[in-house]
JSON list of C-alpha atoms in Angstrom, two decimals:
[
{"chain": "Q", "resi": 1, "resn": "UNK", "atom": "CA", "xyz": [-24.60, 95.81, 131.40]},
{"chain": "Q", "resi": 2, "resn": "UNK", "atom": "CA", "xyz": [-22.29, 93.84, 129.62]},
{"chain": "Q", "resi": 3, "resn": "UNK", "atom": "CA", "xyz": [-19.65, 91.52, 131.09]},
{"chain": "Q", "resi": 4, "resn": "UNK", "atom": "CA", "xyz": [-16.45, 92.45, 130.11]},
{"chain": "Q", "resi": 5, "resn": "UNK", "atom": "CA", "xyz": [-13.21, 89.96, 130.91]},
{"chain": "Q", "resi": 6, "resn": "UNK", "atom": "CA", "xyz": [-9.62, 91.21, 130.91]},
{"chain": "Q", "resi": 7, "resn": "UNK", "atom": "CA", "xyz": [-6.44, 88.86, 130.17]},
{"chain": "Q", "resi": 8, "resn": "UNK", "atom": "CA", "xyz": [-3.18, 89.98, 131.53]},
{"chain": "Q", "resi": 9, "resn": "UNK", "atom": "CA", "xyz": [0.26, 88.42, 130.26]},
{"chain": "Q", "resi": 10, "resn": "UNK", "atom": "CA", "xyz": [3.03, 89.50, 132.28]},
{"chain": "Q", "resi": 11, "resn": "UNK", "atom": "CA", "xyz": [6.26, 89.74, 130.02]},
{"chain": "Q", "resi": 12, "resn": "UNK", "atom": "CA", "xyz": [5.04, 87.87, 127.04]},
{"chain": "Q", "resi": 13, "resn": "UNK", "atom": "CA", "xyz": [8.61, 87.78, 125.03]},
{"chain": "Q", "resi": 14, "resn": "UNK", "atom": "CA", "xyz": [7.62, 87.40, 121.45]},
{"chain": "Q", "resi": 15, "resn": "UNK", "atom": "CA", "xyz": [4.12, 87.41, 122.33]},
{"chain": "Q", "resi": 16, "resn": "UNK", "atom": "CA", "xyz": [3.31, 83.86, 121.05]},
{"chain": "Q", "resi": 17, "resn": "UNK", "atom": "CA", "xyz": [0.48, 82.83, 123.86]},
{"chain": "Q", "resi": 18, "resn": "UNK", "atom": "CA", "xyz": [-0.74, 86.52, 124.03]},
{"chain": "Q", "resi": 19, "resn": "UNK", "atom": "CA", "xyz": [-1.60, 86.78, 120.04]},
{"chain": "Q", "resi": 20, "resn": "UNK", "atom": "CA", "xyz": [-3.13, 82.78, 120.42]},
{"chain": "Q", "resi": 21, "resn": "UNK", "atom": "CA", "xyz": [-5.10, 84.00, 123.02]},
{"chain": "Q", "resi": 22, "resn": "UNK", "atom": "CA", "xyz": [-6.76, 87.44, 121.45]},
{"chain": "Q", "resi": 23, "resn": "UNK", "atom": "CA", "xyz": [-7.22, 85.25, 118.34]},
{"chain": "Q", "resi": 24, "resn": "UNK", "atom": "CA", "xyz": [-9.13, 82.72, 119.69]},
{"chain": "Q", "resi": 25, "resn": "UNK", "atom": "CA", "xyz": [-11.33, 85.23, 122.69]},
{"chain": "Q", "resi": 26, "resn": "UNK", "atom": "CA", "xyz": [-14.42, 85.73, 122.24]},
{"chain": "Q", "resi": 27, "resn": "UNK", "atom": "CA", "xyz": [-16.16, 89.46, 122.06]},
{"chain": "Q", "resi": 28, "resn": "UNK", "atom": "CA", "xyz": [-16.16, 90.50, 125.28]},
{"chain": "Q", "resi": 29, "resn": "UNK", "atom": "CA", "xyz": [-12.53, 90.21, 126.20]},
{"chain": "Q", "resi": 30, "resn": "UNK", "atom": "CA", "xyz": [-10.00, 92.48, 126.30]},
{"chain": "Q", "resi": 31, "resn": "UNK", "atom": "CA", "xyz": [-6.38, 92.01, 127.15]},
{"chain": "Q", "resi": 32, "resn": "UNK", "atom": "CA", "xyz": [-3.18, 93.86, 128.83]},
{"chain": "Q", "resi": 33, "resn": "UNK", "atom": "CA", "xyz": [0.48, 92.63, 127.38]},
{"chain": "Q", "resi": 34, "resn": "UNK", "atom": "CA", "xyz": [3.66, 93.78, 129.45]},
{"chain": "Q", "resi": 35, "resn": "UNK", "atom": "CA", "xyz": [6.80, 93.74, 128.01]},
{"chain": "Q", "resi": 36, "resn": "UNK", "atom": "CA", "xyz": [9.85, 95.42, 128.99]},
{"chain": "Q", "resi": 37, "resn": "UNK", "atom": "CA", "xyz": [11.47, 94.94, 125.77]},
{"chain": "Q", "resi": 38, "resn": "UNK", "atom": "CA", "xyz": [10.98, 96.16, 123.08]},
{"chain": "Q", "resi": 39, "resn": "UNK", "atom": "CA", "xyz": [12.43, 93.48, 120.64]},
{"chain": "Q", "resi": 40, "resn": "UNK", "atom": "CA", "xyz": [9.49, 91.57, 122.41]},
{"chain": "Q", "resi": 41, "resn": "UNK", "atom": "CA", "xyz": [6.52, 94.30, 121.98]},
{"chain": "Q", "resi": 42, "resn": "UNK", "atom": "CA", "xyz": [8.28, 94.82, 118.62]},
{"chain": "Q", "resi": 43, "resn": "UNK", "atom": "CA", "xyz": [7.50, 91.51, 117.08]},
{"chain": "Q", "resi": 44, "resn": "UNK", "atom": "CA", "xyz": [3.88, 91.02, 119.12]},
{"chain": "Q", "resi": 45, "resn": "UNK", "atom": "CA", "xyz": [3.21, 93.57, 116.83]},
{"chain": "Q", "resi": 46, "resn": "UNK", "atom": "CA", "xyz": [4.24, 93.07, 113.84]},
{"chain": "Q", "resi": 47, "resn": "UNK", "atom": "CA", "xyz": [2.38, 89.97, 113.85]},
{"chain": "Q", "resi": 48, "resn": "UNK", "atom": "CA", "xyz": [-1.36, 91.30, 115.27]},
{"chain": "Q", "resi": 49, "resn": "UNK", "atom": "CA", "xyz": [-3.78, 92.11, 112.64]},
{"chain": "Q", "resi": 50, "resn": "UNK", "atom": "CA", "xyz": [-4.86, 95.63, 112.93]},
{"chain": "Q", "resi": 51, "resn": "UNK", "atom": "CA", "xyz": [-8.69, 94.79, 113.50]},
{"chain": "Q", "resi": 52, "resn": "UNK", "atom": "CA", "xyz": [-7.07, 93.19, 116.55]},
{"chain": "Q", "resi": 53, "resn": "UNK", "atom": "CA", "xyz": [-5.55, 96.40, 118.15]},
{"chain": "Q", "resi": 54, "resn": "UNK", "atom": "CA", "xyz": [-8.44, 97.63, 120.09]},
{"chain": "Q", "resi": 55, "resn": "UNK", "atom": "CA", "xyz": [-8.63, 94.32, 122.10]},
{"chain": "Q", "resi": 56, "resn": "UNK", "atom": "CA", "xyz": [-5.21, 95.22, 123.27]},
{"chain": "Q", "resi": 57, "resn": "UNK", "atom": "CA", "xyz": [-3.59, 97.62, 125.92]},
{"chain": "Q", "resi": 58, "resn": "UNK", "atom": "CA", "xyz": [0.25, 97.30, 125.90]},
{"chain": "Q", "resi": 59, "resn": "UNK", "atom": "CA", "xyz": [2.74, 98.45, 128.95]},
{"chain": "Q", "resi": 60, "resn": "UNK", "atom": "CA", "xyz": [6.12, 98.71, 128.55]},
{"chain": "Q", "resi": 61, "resn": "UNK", "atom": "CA", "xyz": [7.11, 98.95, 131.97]},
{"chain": "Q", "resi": 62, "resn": "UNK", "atom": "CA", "xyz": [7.63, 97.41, 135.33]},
{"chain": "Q", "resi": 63, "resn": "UNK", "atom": "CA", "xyz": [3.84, 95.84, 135.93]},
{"chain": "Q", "resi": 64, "resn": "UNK", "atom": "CA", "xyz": [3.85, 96.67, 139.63]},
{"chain": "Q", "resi": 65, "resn": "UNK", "atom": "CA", "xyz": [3.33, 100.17, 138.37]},
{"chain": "Q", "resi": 66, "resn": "UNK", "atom": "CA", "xyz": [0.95, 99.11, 136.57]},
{"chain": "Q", "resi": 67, "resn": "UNK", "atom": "CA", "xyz": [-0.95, 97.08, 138.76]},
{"chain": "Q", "resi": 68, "resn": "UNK", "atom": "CA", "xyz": [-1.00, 99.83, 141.91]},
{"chain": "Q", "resi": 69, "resn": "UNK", "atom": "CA", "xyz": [-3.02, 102.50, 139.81]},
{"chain": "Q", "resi": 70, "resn": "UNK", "atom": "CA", "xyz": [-5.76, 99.39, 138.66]},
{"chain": "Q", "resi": 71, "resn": "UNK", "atom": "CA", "xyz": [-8.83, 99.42, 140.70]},
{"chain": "Q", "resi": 72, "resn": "UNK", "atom": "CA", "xyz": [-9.31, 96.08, 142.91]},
{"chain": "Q", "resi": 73, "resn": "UNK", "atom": "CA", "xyz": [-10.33, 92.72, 140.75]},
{"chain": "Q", "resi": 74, "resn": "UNK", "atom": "CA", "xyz": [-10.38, 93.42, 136.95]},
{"chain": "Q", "resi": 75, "resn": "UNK", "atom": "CA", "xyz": [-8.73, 90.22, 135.89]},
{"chain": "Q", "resi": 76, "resn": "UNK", "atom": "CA", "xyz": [-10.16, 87.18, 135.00]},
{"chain": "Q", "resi": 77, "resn": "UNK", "atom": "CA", "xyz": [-6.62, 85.54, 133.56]},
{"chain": "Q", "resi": 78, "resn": "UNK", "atom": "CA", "xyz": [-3.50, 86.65, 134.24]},
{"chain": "Q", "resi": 79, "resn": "UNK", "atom": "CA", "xyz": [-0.17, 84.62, 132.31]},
{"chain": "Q", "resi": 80, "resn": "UNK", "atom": "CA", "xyz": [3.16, 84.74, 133.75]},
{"chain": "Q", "resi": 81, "resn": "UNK", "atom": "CA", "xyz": [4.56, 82.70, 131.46]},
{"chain": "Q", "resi": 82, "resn": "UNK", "atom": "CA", "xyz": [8.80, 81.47, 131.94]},
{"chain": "Q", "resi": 83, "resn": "UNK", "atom": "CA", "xyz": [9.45, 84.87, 133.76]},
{"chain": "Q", "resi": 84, "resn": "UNK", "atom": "CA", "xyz": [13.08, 85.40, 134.33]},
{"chain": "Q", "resi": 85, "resn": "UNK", "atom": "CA", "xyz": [14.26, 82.46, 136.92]},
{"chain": "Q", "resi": 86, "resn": "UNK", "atom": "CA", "xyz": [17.15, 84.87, 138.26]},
{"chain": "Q", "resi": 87, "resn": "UNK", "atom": "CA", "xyz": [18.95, 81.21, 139.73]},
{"chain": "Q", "resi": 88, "resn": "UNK", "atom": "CA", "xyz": [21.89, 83.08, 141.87]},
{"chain": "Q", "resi": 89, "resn": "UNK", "atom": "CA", "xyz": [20.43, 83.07, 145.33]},
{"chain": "Q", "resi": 90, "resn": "UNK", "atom": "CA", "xyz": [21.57, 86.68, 145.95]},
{"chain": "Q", "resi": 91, "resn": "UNK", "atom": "CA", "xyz": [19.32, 87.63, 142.94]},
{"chain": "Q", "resi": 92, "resn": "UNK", "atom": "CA", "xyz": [16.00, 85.67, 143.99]},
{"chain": "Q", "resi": 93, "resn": "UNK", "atom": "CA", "xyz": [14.12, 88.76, 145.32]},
{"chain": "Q", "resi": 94, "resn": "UNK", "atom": "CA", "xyz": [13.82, 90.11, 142.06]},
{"chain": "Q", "resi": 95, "resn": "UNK", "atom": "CA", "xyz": [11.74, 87.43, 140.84]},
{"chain": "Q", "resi": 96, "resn": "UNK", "atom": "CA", "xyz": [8.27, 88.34, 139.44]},
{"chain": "Q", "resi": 97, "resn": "UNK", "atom": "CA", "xyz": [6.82, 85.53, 141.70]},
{"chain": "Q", "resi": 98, "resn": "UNK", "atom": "CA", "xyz": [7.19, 86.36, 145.30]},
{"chain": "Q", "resi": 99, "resn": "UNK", "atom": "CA", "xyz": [4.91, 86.76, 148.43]},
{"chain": "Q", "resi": 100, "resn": "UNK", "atom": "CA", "xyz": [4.63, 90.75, 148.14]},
{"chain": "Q", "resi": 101, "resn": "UNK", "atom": "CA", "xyz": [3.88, 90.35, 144.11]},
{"chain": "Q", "resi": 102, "resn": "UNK", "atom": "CA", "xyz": [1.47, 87.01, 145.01]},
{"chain": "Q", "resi": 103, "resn": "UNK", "atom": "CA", "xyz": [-0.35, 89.00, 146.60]},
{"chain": "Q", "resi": 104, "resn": "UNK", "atom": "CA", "xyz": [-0.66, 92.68, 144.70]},
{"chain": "Q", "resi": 105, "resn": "UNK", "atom": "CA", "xyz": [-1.80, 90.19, 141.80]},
{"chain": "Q", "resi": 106, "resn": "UNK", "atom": "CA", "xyz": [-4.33, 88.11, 143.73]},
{"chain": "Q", "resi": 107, "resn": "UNK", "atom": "CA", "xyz": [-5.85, 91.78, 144.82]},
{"chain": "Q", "resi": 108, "resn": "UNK", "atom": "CA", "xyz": [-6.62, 92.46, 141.28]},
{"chain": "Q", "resi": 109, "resn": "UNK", "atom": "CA", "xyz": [-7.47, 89.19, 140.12]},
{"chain": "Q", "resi": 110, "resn": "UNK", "atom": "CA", "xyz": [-11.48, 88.70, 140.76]},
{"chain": "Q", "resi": 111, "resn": "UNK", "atom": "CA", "xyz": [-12.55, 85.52, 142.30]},
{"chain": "Q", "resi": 112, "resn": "UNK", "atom": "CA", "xyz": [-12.81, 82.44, 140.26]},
{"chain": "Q", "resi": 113, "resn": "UNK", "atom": "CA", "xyz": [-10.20, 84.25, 138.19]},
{"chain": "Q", "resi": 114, "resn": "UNK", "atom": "CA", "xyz": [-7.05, 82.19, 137.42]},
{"chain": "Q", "resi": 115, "resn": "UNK", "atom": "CA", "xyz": [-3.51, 82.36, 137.46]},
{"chain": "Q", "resi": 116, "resn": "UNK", "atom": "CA", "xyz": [-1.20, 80.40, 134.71]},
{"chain": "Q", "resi": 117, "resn": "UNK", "atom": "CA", "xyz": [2.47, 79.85, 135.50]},
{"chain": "Q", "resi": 118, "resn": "UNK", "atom": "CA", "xyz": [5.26, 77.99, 133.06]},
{"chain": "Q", "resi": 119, "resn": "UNK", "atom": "CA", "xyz": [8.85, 77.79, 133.98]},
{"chain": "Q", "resi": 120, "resn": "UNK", "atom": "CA", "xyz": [11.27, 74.98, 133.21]},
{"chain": "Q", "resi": 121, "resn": "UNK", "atom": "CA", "xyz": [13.67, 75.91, 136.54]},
{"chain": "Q", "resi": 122, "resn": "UNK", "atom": "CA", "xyz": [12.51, 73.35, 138.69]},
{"chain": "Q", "resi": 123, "resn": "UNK", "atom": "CA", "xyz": [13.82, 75.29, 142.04]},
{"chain": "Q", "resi": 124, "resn": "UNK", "atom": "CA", "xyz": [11.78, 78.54, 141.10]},
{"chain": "Q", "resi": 125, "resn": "UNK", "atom": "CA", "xyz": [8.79, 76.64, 140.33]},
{"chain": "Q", "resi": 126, "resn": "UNK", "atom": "CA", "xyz": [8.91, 74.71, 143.96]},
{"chain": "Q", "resi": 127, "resn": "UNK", "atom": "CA", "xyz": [9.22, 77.97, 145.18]},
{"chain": "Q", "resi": 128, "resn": "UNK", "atom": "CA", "xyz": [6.27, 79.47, 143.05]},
{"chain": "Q", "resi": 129, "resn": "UNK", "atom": "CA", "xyz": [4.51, 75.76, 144.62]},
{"chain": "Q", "resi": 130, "resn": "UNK", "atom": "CA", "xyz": [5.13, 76.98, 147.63]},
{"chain": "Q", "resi": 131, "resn": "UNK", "atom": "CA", "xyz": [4.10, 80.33, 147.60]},
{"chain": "Q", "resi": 132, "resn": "UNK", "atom": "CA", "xyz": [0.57, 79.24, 146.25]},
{"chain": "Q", "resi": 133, "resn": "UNK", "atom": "CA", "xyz": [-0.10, 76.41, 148.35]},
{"chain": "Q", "resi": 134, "resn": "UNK", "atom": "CA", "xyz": [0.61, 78.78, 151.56]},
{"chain": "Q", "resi": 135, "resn": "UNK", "atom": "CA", "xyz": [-2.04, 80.80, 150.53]},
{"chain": "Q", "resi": 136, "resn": "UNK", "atom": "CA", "xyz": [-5.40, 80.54, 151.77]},
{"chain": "Q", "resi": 137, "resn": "UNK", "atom": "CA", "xyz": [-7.01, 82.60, 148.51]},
{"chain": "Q", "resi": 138, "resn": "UNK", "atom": "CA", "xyz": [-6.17, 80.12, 145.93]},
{"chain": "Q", "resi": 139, "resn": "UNK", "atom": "CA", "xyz": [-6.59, 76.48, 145.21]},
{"chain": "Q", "resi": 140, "resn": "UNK", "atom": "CA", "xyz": [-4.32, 74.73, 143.00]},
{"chain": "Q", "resi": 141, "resn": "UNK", "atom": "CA", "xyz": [-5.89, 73.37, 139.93]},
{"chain": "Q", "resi": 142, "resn": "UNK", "atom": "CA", "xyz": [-3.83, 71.36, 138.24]},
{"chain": "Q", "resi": 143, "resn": "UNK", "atom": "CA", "xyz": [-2.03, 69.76, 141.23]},
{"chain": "Q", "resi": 144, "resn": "UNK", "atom": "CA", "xyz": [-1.97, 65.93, 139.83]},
{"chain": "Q", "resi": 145, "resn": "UNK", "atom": "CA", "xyz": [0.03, 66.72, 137.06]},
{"chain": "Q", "resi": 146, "resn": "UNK", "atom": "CA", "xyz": [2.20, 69.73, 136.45]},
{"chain": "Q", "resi": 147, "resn": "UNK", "atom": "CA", "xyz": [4.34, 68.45, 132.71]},
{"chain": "Q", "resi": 148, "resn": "UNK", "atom": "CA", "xyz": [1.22, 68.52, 131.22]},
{"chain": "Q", "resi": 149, "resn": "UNK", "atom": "CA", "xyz": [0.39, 72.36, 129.22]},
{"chain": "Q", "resi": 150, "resn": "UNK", "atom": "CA", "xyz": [-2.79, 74.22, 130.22]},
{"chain": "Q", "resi": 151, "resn": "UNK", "atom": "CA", "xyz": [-5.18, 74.21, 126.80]},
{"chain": "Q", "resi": 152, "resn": "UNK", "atom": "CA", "xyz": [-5.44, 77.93, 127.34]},
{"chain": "Q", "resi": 153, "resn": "UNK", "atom": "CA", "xyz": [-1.18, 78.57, 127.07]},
{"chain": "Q", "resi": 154, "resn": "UNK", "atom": "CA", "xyz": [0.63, 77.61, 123.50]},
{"chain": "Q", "resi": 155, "resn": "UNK", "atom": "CA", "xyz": [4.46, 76.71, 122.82]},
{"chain": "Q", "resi": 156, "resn": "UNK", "atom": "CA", "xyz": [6.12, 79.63, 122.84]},
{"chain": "Q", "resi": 157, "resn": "UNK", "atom": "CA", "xyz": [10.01, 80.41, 121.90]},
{"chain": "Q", "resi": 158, "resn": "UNK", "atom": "CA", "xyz": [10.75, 80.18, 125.56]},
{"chain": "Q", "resi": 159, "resn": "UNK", "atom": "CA", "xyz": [9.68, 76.61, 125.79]},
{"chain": "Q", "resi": 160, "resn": "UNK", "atom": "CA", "xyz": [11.25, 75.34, 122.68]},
{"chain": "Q", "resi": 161, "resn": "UNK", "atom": "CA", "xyz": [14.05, 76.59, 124.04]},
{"chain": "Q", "resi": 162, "resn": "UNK", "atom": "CA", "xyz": [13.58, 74.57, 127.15]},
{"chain": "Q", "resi": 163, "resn": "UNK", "atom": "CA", "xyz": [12.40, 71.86, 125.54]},
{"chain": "Q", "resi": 164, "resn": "UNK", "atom": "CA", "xyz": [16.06, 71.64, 123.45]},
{"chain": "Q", "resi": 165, "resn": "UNK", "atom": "CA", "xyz": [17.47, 71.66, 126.41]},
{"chain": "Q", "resi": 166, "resn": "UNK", "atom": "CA", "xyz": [15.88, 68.60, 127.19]},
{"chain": "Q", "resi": 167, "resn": "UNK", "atom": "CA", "xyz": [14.48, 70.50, 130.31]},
{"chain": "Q", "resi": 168, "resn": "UNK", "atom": "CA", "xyz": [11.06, 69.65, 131.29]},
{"chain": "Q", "resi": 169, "resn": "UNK", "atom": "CA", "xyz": [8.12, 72.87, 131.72]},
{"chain": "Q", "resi": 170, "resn": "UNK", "atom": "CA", "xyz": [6.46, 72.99, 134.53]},
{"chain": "Q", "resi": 171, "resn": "UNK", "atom": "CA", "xyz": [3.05, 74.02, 134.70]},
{"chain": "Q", "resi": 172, "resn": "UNK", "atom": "CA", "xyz": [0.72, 75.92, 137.34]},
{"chain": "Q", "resi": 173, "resn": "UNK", "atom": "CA", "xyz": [-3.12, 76.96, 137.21]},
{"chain": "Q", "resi": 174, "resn": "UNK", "atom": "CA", "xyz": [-4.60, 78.33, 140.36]},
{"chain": "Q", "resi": 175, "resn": "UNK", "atom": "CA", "xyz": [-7.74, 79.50, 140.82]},
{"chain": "Q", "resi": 176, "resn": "UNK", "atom": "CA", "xyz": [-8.62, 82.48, 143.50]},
{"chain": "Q", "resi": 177, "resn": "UNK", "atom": "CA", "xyz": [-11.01, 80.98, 145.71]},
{"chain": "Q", "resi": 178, "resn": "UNK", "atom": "CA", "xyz": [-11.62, 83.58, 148.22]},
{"chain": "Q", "resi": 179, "resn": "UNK", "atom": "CA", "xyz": [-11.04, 87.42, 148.21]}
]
């Protein structure tokens, strides 16, 4: 039986990282984009070659919905990269990085499996920090540096933008150590 791994980018914009990443996987990997928008899906793909399309499931829709019907651990990877920072405090439960969503991911993710985080809001990513050093299941990776880009994530619009800015990304990878 052959070992299959499955990628999953949560809102991947453009789809910058998600293309880089089915273009350089290997056989055996398959991947899951969501996007909300469809500007977003839209140009992801207009710019995947066609002998690409069966390594891809798309899902335009909220991923919790998603993620309830999966069966437990079937990622390997999963991308969240600069989700939407909503920065008024009245609007922070609707980020895509909170306890209840920490932890519907990390029962899907299989162990060893790894999480990879960007954001250039320094007060959502303390609170993503926080969330993933409280947890018991995970280990953070890269904890003695977090400016420096995981190899596996690209520059995508998002950062440029941030980067223009003159706003620093911030970078997590956590790996699920228990289940």
């Amino acid at each position: 039986k052959k070992k299959i791994n499955v990628s999953l980018e949560i809102g991947f914009g453009s789809g910058e990282n998600l293309l880089h990443l089915i273009n350089a996987s290997e056989k055996n990997r398959f991947f899951i984009g969501c996007e909300p928008y469809l500007n977003g899906l839209a140009s992801f793909i207009s710019n995947l070659e066609v002998e690409k399309y069966e390594k891809i499931r798309l899902f335009k829709s909220d991923i919790r919905e998603l993620i309830s019907q999966l069966s437990k651990q079937i990622f390997d990877e999963i991308f969240i990269l600069y989700p939407d920072p909503w920065p008024k405090v009245r609007h922070e439960k609707r980020r895509i990085l909170n306890k209840e969503n920490l932890n519907l991911l990390l029962s899907k993710l299989k162990t060893n499996g790894k999480i990879f985080i960007a954001t250039d809001v320094k007060n959502y990513f303390d609170s993503i920090y926080e969330l993933f050093e409280s947890n018991v299941n995970v280990k953070i990776i890269n904890f003695n540096n977090f400016y420096s880009r995981p190899k596996k994530i690209v520059i995508t619009r998002y950062e440029k933008k941030a980067l223009n800015k003159k706003k620093k990304p911030l970078y997590l990878e956590v790996k699920k150590i228990l289940d």
